[in-house]
CSV table of C-alpha atoms and ligand atoms in Angstrom, one decimal:
chain,number,residue,atom,x,y,z
A,1,MET,CA,21.4,-4.6,5.8
A,2,THR,CA,21.5,-4.0,2.1
A,3,PRO,CA,21.4,-0.4,0.8
A,4,PRO,CA,18.4,0.8,-1.3
A,5,ALA,CA,19.2,-0.5,-4.7
A,6,LEU,CA,18.9,1.5,-7.9
A,7,THR,CA,18.2,-0.3,-11.1
A,8,ALA,CA,20.7,-0.3,-14.1
A,9,ARG,CA,18.0,1.5,-16.1
A,10,ALA,CA,17.8,4.4,-13.5
A,11,MET,CA,21.6,4.7,-13.4
A,12,ALA,CA,22.1,4.7,-17.1
A,13,ALA,CA,19.3,7.3,-17.5
A,14,ALA,CA,21.0,9.6,-15.0
A,15,VAL,CA,24.4,9.3,-16.8
A,16,ARG,CA,22.8,9.9,-20.1
A,17,GLY,CA,21.3,13.0,-18.6
A,18,GLY,CA,24.7,14.3,-17.5
A,19,ALA,CA,25.4,12.6,-14.2
A,20,ASP,CA,29.0,11.6,-13.4
A,21,PRO,CA,29.6,8.2,-15.1
A,22,GLY,CA,32.2,7.2,-12.5
A,23,ALA,CA,30.3,7.7,-9.3
A,24,TRP,CA,28.5,4.4,-9.0
A,25,ALA,CA,31.4,2.4,-10.5
A,26,ARG,CA,34.0,3.7,-8.0
A,27,ALA,CA,31.7,3.1,-5.0
A,28,ALA,CA,30.9,-0.4,-6.3
A,29,ALA,CA,34.6,-1.2,-7.0
A,30,ASP,CA,35.5,-0.1,-3.4
A,31,ARG,CA,32.8,-2.3,-1.9
A,32,ALA,CA,33.8,-5.3,-4.1
A,33,ALA,CA,37.5,-4.9,-3.1
A,34,ALA,CA,36.5,-5.2,0.6
A,35,ASN,CA,35.1,-8.7,-0.3
A,36,PRO,CA,31.8,-8.8,1.7
A,37,TRP,CA,30.4,-12.3,2.0
A,38,ASN,CA,33.6,-13.7,0.4
A,39,ALA,CA,31.6,-13.1,-2.8
A,40,PHE,CA,34.5,-11.6,-4.7
A,41,ARG,CA,37.8,-12.6,-6.3
A,42,PRO,CA,40.9,-10.5,-7.2
A,43,PHE,CA,40.4,-7.8,-9.8
A,44,HIS,CA,42.8,-5.0,-11.0
A,45,ARG,CA,41.1,-1.9,-9.7
A,46,ASP,CA,43.1,0.3,-12.1
A,47,ALA,CA,41.0,-0.9,-14.9
A,48,VAL,CA,38.0,1.0,-13.5
A,49,GLU,CA,39.4,4.5,-14.1
A,50,ALA,CA,40.3,3.6,-17.6
A,51,GLN,CA,36.8,2.3,-18.3
A,52,ILE,CA,35.2,5.4,-16.8
A,53,ALA,CA,37.4,7.7,-18.9
A,54,GLY,CA,36.4,5.8,-22.1
A,55,ALA,CA,32.8,5.0,-21.2
A,56,ASN,CA,30.0,5.4,-23.7
A,57,ARG,CA,27.9,8.1,-21.9
A,58,ALA,CA,25.0,7.7,-24.3
A,59,GLY,CA,24.8,3.9,-24.1
A,60,ARG,CA,21.9,1.8,-22.8
A,61,LEU,CA,24.1,0.8,-19.8
A,62,ALA,CA,26.0,4.2,-19.4
A,63,GLY,CA,27.9,4.1,-16.2
A,64,VAL,CA,26.4,0.9,-14.9
A,65,PRO,CA,28.7,-1.1,-12.6
A,66,VAL,CA,28.8,-4.8,-13.4
A,67,VAL,CA,30.5,-7.8,-11.7
A,68,LEU,CA,31.7,-10.8,-13.7
A,69,LYS,CA,31.8,-14.4,-12.6
A,70,ASP,CA,35.4,-15.6,-12.4
A,71,ASN,CA,35.0,-17.8,-15.4
A,72,LEU,CA,34.5,-14.9,-17.9
A,73,ALA,CA,37.6,-13.6,-19.7
A,74,ASP,CA,38.3,-9.9,-19.5
A,75,GLU,CA,41.7,-9.0,-21.0
A,76,GLY,CA,44.3,-8.2,-18.4
A,77,GLN,CA,42.2,-9.4,-15.5
A,78,PRO,CA,42.6,-12.6,-13.5
A,79,CYS,CA,40.3,-15.4,-14.6
A,80,GLY,CA,40.6,-18.2,-11.9
A,81,CYS,CA,37.3,-20.2,-12.0
A,82,ALA,CA,37.8,-20.5,-8.2
A,83,SER,CA,40.4,-23.2,-8.9
A,84,ARG,CA,44.0,-23.7,-7.8
A,85,ILE,CA,44.8,-24.9,-11.3
A,86,LEU,CA,44.3,-21.4,-12.7
A,87,GLU,CA,46.2,-19.5,-10.0
A,88,GLY,CA,48.0,-16.6,-11.6
A,89,TYR,CA,46.2,-16.9,-14.9
A,90,VAL,CA,45.4,-13.6,-16.6
A,91,ALA,CA,42.9,-13.5,-19.5
A,92,PRO,CA,44.6,-12.6,-22.8
A,93,TYR,CA,41.3,-11.5,-24.5
A,94,THR,CA,37.8,-10.4,-23.6
A,95,ALA,CA,34.6,-12.4,-23.8
A,96,THR,CA,32.1,-11.2,-26.5
A,97,CYS,CA,29.4,-10.7,-23.9
A,98,VAL,CA,31.7,-8.4,-21.8
A,99,ALA,CA,32.7,-6.4,-24.9
A,100,ARG,CA,29.1,-5.9,-25.8
A,101,LEU,CA,28.2,-4.6,-22.3
A,102,ARG,CA,31.1,-2.2,-22.4
A,103,ALA,CA,30.1,-0.9,-25.8
A,104,GLU,CA,26.9,0.2,-24.2
A,105,GLY,CA,28.7,2.0,-21.4
A,106,ALA,CA,28.9,-0.6,-18.6
A,107,ILE,CA,31.9,-0.5,-16.3
A,108,ILE,CA,33.3,-3.8,-15.0
A,109,VAL,CA,34.1,-3.3,-11.3
A,110,GLY,CA,34.9,-6.8,-9.9
A,111,ARG,CA,34.9,-10.5,-10.3
A,112,SER,CA,32.9,-13.0,-8.2
A,113,ASN,CA,33.5,-16.2,-6.3
A,114,MET,CA,31.9,-19.3,-7.6
A,115,ASP,CA,32.0,-23.1,-7.4
A,116,GLU,CA,35.2,-24.4,-9.0
A,117,PHE,CA,34.7,-24.5,-12.7
A,118,ALA,CA,30.9,-23.9,-12.1
A,119,MET,CA,30.4,-27.3,-10.6
A,120,GLY,CA,28.1,-27.0,-7.6
A,121,SER,CA,24.9,-25.5,-6.2
A,122,SER,CA,26.1,-23.5,-3.1
A,123,THR,CA,29.5,-21.8,-3.9
A,124,GLU,CA,31.0,-24.0,-1.3
A,125,ASN,CA,33.2,-25.9,-3.9
A,126,SER,CA,35.4,-22.8,-4.3
A,127,ALA,CA,39.2,-23.2,-3.7
A,128,HIS,CA,38.9,-19.9,-1.9
A,129,GLY,CA,36.2,-20.8,0.7
A,130,PRO,CA,32.5,-20.5,0.4
A,131,ALA,CA,30.5,-17.3,-0.4
A,132,ARG,CA,27.7,-16.4,2.0
A,133,ASN,CA,24.1,-15.2,1.4
A,134,PRO,CA,23.8,-11.5,2.1
A,135,LEU,CA,20.3,-12.0,3.4
A,136,ASP,CA,21.4,-14.5,6.0
A,137,GLU,CA,25.1,-15.1,6.4
A,138,SER,CA,24.6,-18.5,7.9
A,139,ARG,CA,23.2,-19.7,4.6
A,140,VAL,CA,24.6,-20.3,1.1
A,141,PRO,CA,23.9,-17.9,-1.8
A,142,GLY,CA,23.3,-20.9,-4.1
A,143,GLY,CA,25.6,-21.8,-6.9
A,144,SER,CA,27.6,-22.1,-8.9
A,145,SER,CA,27.3,-18.3,-9.6
A,146,GLY,CA,26.7,-17.5,-5.9
A,147,GLY,CA,29.2,-14.6,-5.7
A,148,SER,CA,27.5,-12.8,-8.5
A,149,ALA,CA,24.1,-13.3,-6.9
A,150,ALA,CA,25.4,-12.0,-3.6
A,151,ALA,CA,26.9,-8.9,-5.4
A,152,VAL,CA,23.4,-8.0,-6.7
A,153,ALA,CA,21.4,-9.1,-3.6
A,154,GLY,CA,23.8,-7.2,-1.3
A,155,GLY,CA,23.4,-4.0,-3.3
A,156,VAL,CA,27.0,-3.8,-4.6
A,157,VAL,CA,25.9,-3.7,-8.2
A,158,PRO,CA,22.6,-3.8,-10.0
A,159,ILE,CA,23.9,-6.3,-12.6
A,160,ALA,CA,26.2,-9.3,-12.4
A,161,LEU,CA,27.0,-12.0,-14.9
A,162,GLY,CA,26.9,-15.6,-14.1
A,163,SER,CA,26.9,-18.7,-16.2
A,164,GLU,CA,24.3,-21.5,-16.5
A,165,THR,CA,24.9,-25.1,-17.3
A,166,GLY,CA,22.2,-26.7,-15.2
A,167,GLY,CA,20.7,-23.8,-13.1
A,168,SER,CA,23.7,-21.9,-11.8
A,169,VAL,CA,22.0,-18.5,-12.2
A,170,ARG,CA,18.3,-19.3,-11.7
A,171,GLN,CA,18.9,-21.2,-8.4
A,172,PRO,CA,21.2,-18.6,-6.8
A,173,ALA,CA,18.7,-15.9,-8.0
A,174,SER,CA,16.0,-17.8,-6.1
A,175,PHE,CA,18.1,-18.2,-3.0
A,176,CYS,CA,19.0,-14.5,-2.9
A,177,GLY,CA,15.7,-12.9,-3.9
A,178,ILE,CA,16.7,-11.5,-7.2
A,179,VAL,CA,16.0,-12.2,-10.9
A,180,GLY,CA,18.1,-14.6,-13.0
A,181,LEU,CA,17.5,-15.1,-16.7
A,182,LYS,CA,18.8,-18.0,-18.7
A,183,PRO,CA,18.2,-17.3,-22.4
A,184,THR,CA,17.7,-20.0,-25.1
A,185,TYR,CA,20.9,-22.0,-25.6
A,186,GLY,CA,23.0,-20.2,-28.2
A,187,ARG,CA,21.5,-16.8,-27.7
A,188,ILE,CA,24.6,-15.4,-26.1
A,189,SER,CA,28.1,-16.1,-27.4
A,190,ARG,CA,30.2,-18.5,-25.3
A,191,HIS,CA,33.4,-16.9,-26.6
A,192,GLY,CA,35.4,-16.1,-23.5
A,193,LEU,CA,33.4,-18.2,-21.1
A,194,VAL,CA,35.5,-21.0,-19.7
A,195,ALA,CA,33.9,-24.2,-20.9
A,196,PHE,CA,32.2,-26.7,-18.5
A,197,ALA,CA,29.7,-28.6,-20.6
A,198,SER,CA,29.6,-26.9,-24.0
A,199,SER,CA,26.2,-28.2,-25.2
A,200,LEU,CA,24.6,-26.6,-22.1
A,201,ASP,CA,26.7,-23.6,-21.1
A,202,ILE,CA,25.3,-20.1,-21.5
A,203,VAL,CA,26.2,-16.7,-20.0
A,204,SER,CA,23.2,-15.4,-18.0
A,205,PRO,CA,22.6,-12.2,-16.0
A,206,PHE,CA,21.4,-11.4,-12.5
A,207,ALA,CA,19.4,-8.3,-11.9
A,208,LEU,CA,17.1,-6.5,-9.4
A,209,ASP,CA,14.1,-6.8,-11.7
A,210,THR,CA,13.0,-8.5,-15.0
A,211,ARG,CA,13.4,-5.3,-17.1
A,212,ASP,CA,17.1,-4.9,-16.1
A,213,ALA,CA,17.7,-8.6,-16.8
A,214,ALA,CA,15.9,-8.3,-20.2
A,215,LEU,CA,17.9,-5.2,-21.1
A,216,VAL,CA,21.3,-6.8,-20.2
A,217,ALA,CA,20.5,-10.1,-22.0
A,218,GLU,CA,19.3,-8.2,-25.0
A,219,VAL,CA,22.6,-6.2,-25.2
A,220,MET,CA,24.7,-9.4,-25.0
A,221,ALA,CA,22.6,-11.6,-27.3
A,222,GLY,CA,22.9,-12.2,-31.0
A,223,HIS,CA,25.2,-14.0,-33.4
A,224,ASP,CA,28.9,-13.9,-32.9
A,225,PRO,CA,31.3,-15.2,-35.6
A,226,LEU,CA,33.6,-16.3,-32.7
A,227,ASP,CA,31.0,-18.9,-31.5
A,228,SER,CA,29.7,-21.2,-34.2
A,229,THR,CA,26.8,-22.3,-31.9
A,230,SER,CA,25.6,-18.8,-31.4
A,231,LEU,CA,22.1,-18.3,-32.9
A,232,ARG,CA,21.4,-16.1,-35.9
A,233,GLU,CA,17.7,-15.5,-35.1
A,234,PRO,CA,16.8,-11.8,-34.4
A,235,VAL,CA,16.8,-10.9,-30.7
A,236,GLY,CA,13.9,-8.5,-30.5
A,237,ASP,CA,12.8,-6.0,-27.9
A,238,TRP,CA,13.0,-8.1,-24.6
A,239,GLU,CA,12.9,-5.0,-22.3
A,240,GLY,CA,9.8,-3.8,-24.0
A,241,ALA,CA,8.2,-7.3,-23.9
A,242,CYS,CA,8.2,-7.1,-20.1
A,243,ASP,CA,5.2,-4.8,-20.1
A,244,GLY,CA,3.0,-7.1,-22.3
A,245,GLY,CA,0.9,-8.4,-19.4
A,246,VAL,CA,-0.5,-11.9,-19.2
A,247,SER,CA,-4.1,-11.6,-20.3
A,248,GLY,CA,-5.0,-14.5,-22.5
A,249,LEU,CA,-1.6,-16.3,-22.0
A,250,ARG,CA,-1.7,-20.0,-21.3
A,251,VAL,CA,0.3,-20.9,-18.2
A,252,GLY,CA,1.0,-24.5,-17.4
A,253,VAL,CA,1.8,-25.5,-13.8
A,254,LEU,CA,4.3,-28.3,-14.1
A,255,ALA,CA,2.9,-31.3,-12.1
A,256,GLU,CA,6.4,-32.7,-11.6
A,257,GLY,CA,7.4,-29.5,-9.8
A,258,GLU,CA,4.9,-30.2,-7.0
A,259,GLY,CA,6.5,-33.3,-5.4
A,260,GLU,CA,10.3,-33.6,-5.5
A,261,GLY,CA,10.8,-32.5,-1.9
A,262,VAL,CA,9.3,-29.1,-2.4
A,263,GLU,CA,9.0,-27.4,1.0
A,264,PRO,CA,5.4,-26.4,2.0
A,265,GLY,CA,6.4,-22.7,2.2
A,266,VAL,CA,7.8,-22.8,-1.3
A,267,ALA,CA,4.8,-24.6,-2.7
A,268,ALA,CA,2.5,-22.0,-1.0
A,269,ARG,CA,4.3,-18.9,-2.5
A,270,VAL,CA,4.3,-20.6,-5.9
A,271,ALA,CA,0.6,-21.3,-5.7
A,272,GLU,CA,-0.1,-17.7,-4.8
A,273,ALA,CA,2.0,-16.4,-7.7
A,274,VAL,CA,0.0,-18.7,-10.1
A,275,GLU,CA,-3.3,-17.4,-8.5
A,276,SER,CA,-2.1,-13.8,-9.1
A,277,LEU,CA,-1.4,-14.6,-12.8
A,278,SER,CA,-4.8,-16.1,-13.1
A,279,ARG,CA,-6.4,-13.0,-11.6
A,280,GLN,CA,-4.5,-10.9,-14.2
A,281,GLY,CA,-6.1,-12.9,-17.0
A,282,ALA,CA,-3.8,-15.8,-17.6
A,283,ILE,CA,-5.4,-19.2,-18.5
A,284,VAL,CA,-3.9,-21.6,-16.0
A,285,SER,CA,-3.8,-25.4,-16.4
A,286,ARG,CA,-1.9,-28.2,-14.9
A,287,VAL,CA,0.7,-30.0,-17.2
A,288,SER,CA,2.5,-33.2,-16.6
A,289,ILE,CA,5.7,-34.1,-18.3
A,290,PRO,CA,6.8,-37.4,-16.8
A,291,SER,CA,10.1,-37.5,-18.6
A,292,THR,CA,11.4,-34.4,-16.8
A,293,ARG,CA,11.9,-36.8,-13.9
A,294,LEU,CA,14.8,-38.3,-15.9
A,295,ALA,CA,16.5,-34.9,-16.2
A,296,LEU,CA,18.7,-34.9,-13.1
A,297,ALA,CA,20.1,-38.4,-13.9
A,298,ALA,CA,20.7,-37.5,-17.5
A,299,TYR,CA,22.3,-34.2,-16.6
A,300,TYR,CA,24.7,-35.7,-14.2
A,301,VAL,CA,26.0,-38.0,-16.9
A,302,ILE,CA,26.1,-35.5,-19.8
A,303,ALA,CA,27.5,-32.6,-18.0
A,304,PRO,CA,30.4,-34.6,-16.4
A,305,ALA,CA,31.1,-36.3,-19.7
A,306,GLU,CA,31.5,-33.0,-21.5
A,307,ALA,CA,33.5,-31.6,-18.5
A,308,SER,CA,35.9,-34.5,-18.5
A,309,SER,CA,36.8,-33.6,-22.1
A,310,ASN,CA,36.8,-29.8,-21.7
A,311,LEU,CA,39.0,-29.9,-18.6
A,312,ALA,CA,41.6,-32.0,-20.3
A,313,ARG,CA,43.3,-28.8,-21.4
A,314,PHE,CA,44.3,-28.1,-17.8
A,315,ASP,CA,47.3,-30.4,-17.9
A,316,GLY,CA,49.5,-28.6,-15.3
A,317,LEU,CA,51.8,-27.3,-18.1
A,318,ARG,CA,50.0,-24.5,-19.8
A,319,TYR,CA,48.1,-23.0,-16.9
A,320,GLY,CA,48.6,-22.6,-13.2
A,321,PRO,CA,51.5,-23.6,-10.9
A,322,ARG,CA,53.7,-26.4,-12.3
A,323,ALA,CA,54.1,-29.4,-10.0
A,324,ALA,CA,57.6,-30.8,-9.2
A,325,ALA,CA,57.9,-34.2,-11.1
A,326,SER,CA,60.4,-36.3,-12.8
A,327,THR,CA,58.3,-37.8,-15.6
A,328,LEU,CA,55.5,-36.4,-17.8
A,329,ALA,CA,52.9,-38.8,-16.3
A,330,GLU,CA,53.9,-37.7,-12.8
A,331,LEU,CA,53.6,-34.1,-13.9
A,332,TYR,CA,50.0,-34.5,-15.1
A,333,LEU,CA,49.0,-36.6,-12.1
A,334,ARG,CA,50.4,-34.2,-9.5
A,335,GLY,CA,49.4,-31.0,-11.3
A,336,ARG,CA,45.8,-32.2,-11.8
A,337,GLY,CA,45.7,-34.0,-8.4
A,338,GLN,CA,46.7,-30.8,-6.6
A,339,GLY,CA,45.1,-28.3,-8.9
A,340,PHE,CA,41.5,-29.6,-9.0
A,341,GLY,CA,39.3,-29.8,-5.9
A,342,PRO,CA,37.3,-32.9,-4.9
A,343,GLU,CA,34.1,-32.1,-6.8
A,344,VAL,CA,35.9,-31.4,-10.1
A,345,GLN,CA,37.9,-34.6,-9.7
A,346,ARG,CA,34.6,-36.5,-9.1
A,347,ARG,CA,33.1,-35.1,-12.2
A,348,ILE,CA,36.2,-35.9,-14.3
A,349,LEU,CA,36.1,-39.5,-13.0
A,350,LEU,CA,32.3,-39.8,-13.6
A,351,GLY,CA,32.5,-38.3,-17.1
A,352,THR,CA,35.5,-40.3,-18.2
A,353,PHE,CA,33.8,-43.5,-17.0
A,354,ALA,CA,30.5,-42.6,-18.7
A,355,LEU,CA,32.4,-42.1,-22.0
A,356,SER,CA,34.6,-45.1,-21.7
A,357,ALA,CA,34.5,-48.0,-24.3
A,358,GLY,CA,32.1,-50.6,-23.0
A,359,TRP,CA,30.1,-48.2,-20.7
A,360,ALA,CA,29.3,-45.3,-23.1
A,361,GLU,CA,26.3,-47.2,-24.5
A,362,GLU,CA,25.0,-47.8,-21.0
A,363,TYR,CA,25.5,-44.3,-19.7
A,364,TYR,CA,26.3,-41.5,-22.2
A,365,VAL,CA,24.2,-42.8,-25.0
A,366,ARG,CA,21.2,-43.5,-22.7
A,367,ALA,CA,21.5,-40.1,-21.1
A,368,GLN,CA,21.5,-38.5,-24.6
A,369,ARG,CA,18.3,-40.5,-25.4
A,370,ALA,CA,16.7,-39.2,-22.2
A,371,ARG,CA,17.7,-35.7,-23.2
A,372,ALA,CA,16.1,-36.0,-26.6
A,373,ARG,CA,12.9,-37.4,-25.0
A,374,ILE,CA,12.8,-34.5,-22.4
A,375,THR,CA,13.4,-31.9,-25.2
A,376,HIS,CA,10.6,-33.5,-27.3
A,377,ASP,CA,8.1,-33.7,-24.4
A,378,MET,CA,8.8,-30.2,-23.2
A,379,GLU,CA,8.4,-28.7,-26.7
A,380,ALA,CA,5.2,-30.7,-27.1
A,381,ALA,CA,3.8,-29.3,-23.8
A,382,LEU,CA,4.8,-25.8,-24.9
A,383,ARG,CA,2.6,-26.1,-27.9
A,384,GLU,CA,-0.4,-26.5,-25.6
A,385,VAL,CA,0.6,-23.7,-23.2
A,386,ASP,CA,2.8,-20.6,-23.6
A,387,VAL,CA,4.9,-21.1,-20.6
A,388,LEU,CA,5.5,-23.7,-17.8
A,389,VAL,CA,5.9,-22.6,-14.2
A,390,SER,CA,7.3,-24.4,-11.2
A,391,PRO,CA,9.4,-23.5,-8.1
A,392,THR,CA,13.0,-22.7,-9.2
A,393,SER,CA,14.3,-24.7,-6.3
A,394,PRO,CA,12.5,-27.1,-4.0
A,395,THR,CA,13.9,-25.3,-0.9
A,396,VAL,CA,14.9,-21.9,0.3
A,397,ALA,CA,18.6,-21.2,0.8
A,398,PHE,CA,20.1,-24.0,2.9
A,399,LYS,CA,22.6,-23.6,5.7
A,400,LEU,CA,26.3,-23.5,5.0
A,401,GLY,CA,27.8,-26.9,5.4
A,402,ASP,CA,24.4,-28.7,5.3
A,403,ARG,CA,25.0,-30.4,1.9
A,404,ALA,CA,28.7,-29.8,1.3
A,405,MET,CA,29.7,-33.3,2.1
A,406,GLU,CA,26.8,-35.0,0.3
A,407,PRO,CA,27.1,-34.7,-3.5
A,408,LEU,CA,23.7,-36.3,-4.1
A,409,ALA,CA,21.9,-33.9,-1.7
A,410,MET,CA,23.7,-31.1,-3.5
A,411,TYR,CA,22.7,-32.4,-6.9
A,412,LEU,CA,19.0,-32.5,-5.8
A,413,ALA,CA,19.1,-28.7,-5.6
A,414,ASP,CA,19.0,-28.7,-9.4
A,415,ILE,CA,16.1,-31.0,-9.9
A,416,LEU,CA,13.8,-28.3,-11.2
A,417,THR,CA,16.3,-26.3,-13.2
A,418,VAL,CA,18.0,-28.9,-15.3
A,419,PRO,CA,15.1,-29.8,-17.6
A,420,ALA,CA,15.2,-26.4,-19.3
A,421,SER,CA,19.0,-26.6,-19.5
A,422,LEU,CA,18.9,-30.0,-21.3
A,423,ALA,CA,16.2,-28.8,-23.6
A,424,GLY,CA,18.0,-25.5,-24.3
A,425,LEU,CA,14.8,-23.5,-23.5
A,426,PRO,CA,14.7,-20.0,-22.0
A,427,ALA,CA,13.8,-19.8,-18.3
A,428,VAL,CA,13.8,-17.1,-15.6
A,429,SER,CA,13.7,-17.2,-11.9
A,430,VAL,CA,11.7,-14.3,-10.3
A,431,PRO,CA,11.1,-13.7,-6.6
A,432,CYS,CA,7.6,-14.6,-5.5
A,433,GLY,CA,7.6,-14.0,-1.7
A,434,MET,CA,9.2,-15.3,1.4
A,435,SER,CA,9.2,-18.6,3.4
A,436,GLU,CA,10.8,-18.8,6.8
A,437,GLY,CA,12.2,-15.3,6.3
A,438,LEU,CA,14.0,-16.3,3.1
A,439,PRO,CA,13.1,-15.6,-0.6
A,440,VAL,CA,11.3,-18.1,-2.9
A,441,GLY,CA,11.8,-18.1,-6.6
A,442,LEU,CA,9.2,-18.9,-9.3
A,443,GLN,CA,10.6,-20.4,-12.5
A,444,VAL,CA,9.0,-19.6,-15.8
A,445,THR,CA,10.1,-21.6,-18.8
A,446,GLY,CA,9.2,-20.9,-22.4
A,447,ARG,CA,9.6,-21.9,-26.1
A,448,ARG,CA,12.9,-21.8,-27.9
A,449,ASN,CA,13.7,-18.2,-28.8
A,450,ASP,CA,10.6,-16.9,-27.0
A,451,GLU,CA,12.3,-15.0,-24.1
A,452,ALA,CA,9.7,-12.3,-24.7
A,453,THR,CA,6.8,-14.4,-23.3
A,454,VAL,CA,8.9,-15.7,-20.4
A,455,LEU,CA,9.7,-12.1,-19.4
A,456,ARG,CA,6.1,-11.0,-19.8
A,457,VAL,CA,5.0,-13.7,-17.3
A,458,ALA,CA,7.9,-13.1,-14.9
A,459,THR,CA,7.2,-9.4,-14.8
A,460,ALA,CA,3.6,-9.9,-13.9
A,461,VAL,CA,4.7,-12.0,-10.9
A,462,GLY,CA,7.3,-9.5,-9.7
B,501,LIG,N1,24.6,-27.2,-10.0
B,501,LIG,C1,24.8,-27.7,-11.3
B,501,LIG,C2,26.1,-28.5,-11.3
B,501,LIG,O1,26.7,-28.6,-10.3
B,501,LIG,C3,24.7,-26.7,-12.3
B,501,LIG,C4,26.0,-25.9,-12.5
B,501,LIG,C5,25.8,-24.8,-13.5
B,501,LIG,O2,24.8,-24.5,-14.0
B,501,LIG,N2,27.0,-24.3,-13.8
B,501,LIG,O3,26.5,-29.0,-12.3
């Protein structure tokens, strides 16, 4: 059973009103250290007291305990990306998003288990064993940010950070019955986030409700001189936007989100959520964007291609344990062969092939064309409607082991989340009821830089 959960807003308000800023942080750090659901990774507990002592007691996140995915740098803490190749690595600097949370009073209390280098949809591709879903421990929490999702769903912390490349926060949020918000690409600095596919990666929060997710994303968002792709557009009042209601908003139900192996229970909850939006005054229509059917194929060329280049830095010399070898080539081969798990190796092979002379035209360039088409078509659709809605995932949380040996079945878990990733659009997953005793998530996707409308709609569902 999960304990009654307090929102980050409630905690921060109490601390601003004079409550002990360390109480929740210490309790959360102790729970994280016990590693329930194998959702956590090593973290130097001493850092908690120092943070409590120096915490901003007047901040928007005063005294709020936060867990970080193990691919976010926090100076002096391990940063292992659930990979053997980063064993023993300690971050020498702090990610911009983490520094911004701390400046508002947040206290980092733990690090979470994940799919190795964020490649996966179930947190089973971790070098440290799979994380489990706190709502049903025979099931996966989703991935790749599954440990962070479990930390929030299991009541350890009200806020955890994950990272999104193709759905790694929205999908686990859906599987664990919480909120996951992926802002527009570039809204949050990538400085200090270990790169997977740089044209897609974005730090994204998990929260108990949309207002907390909005607040945390708002605190992290905004231009950062340390990330040249971070956006300069003003962020705005996302937390306040949640209360806007949906009267008069045009909601497009994505036709392509209706087939694609969607379970009947998932389809039913999504239909009820749409019905409720309509009763609240939204103007509902059905929208078809046929090119979104290309998204999964394009994603699984582009993301591995970028990963094969980004992961070249892990050469077995600069990070992790060094393999015994007598030549340089042998050192690379052994170090990378032993250091990377099977899914990461598969992606590096796929990506290297897709970029190789003679095949790049056939694969990488075609995938980029598909991406441009999907982006164009989604943006065109979002001129006719204000948001698009669909299930976040075709299924509820699947059983541990069910898809672990079948990469293609695993990739299908992302079929409805990758379109917004390729197009760089903001999208949120919000709980919309239960099917077979497990949570269902509704995905709301909006226009570039229009997180506010996405949050308005998601709040009306929750
Ligand atoms: N599940 C997708 C993948 O394996 C997405 C991962 C992510 O968003 N980091 O690539």
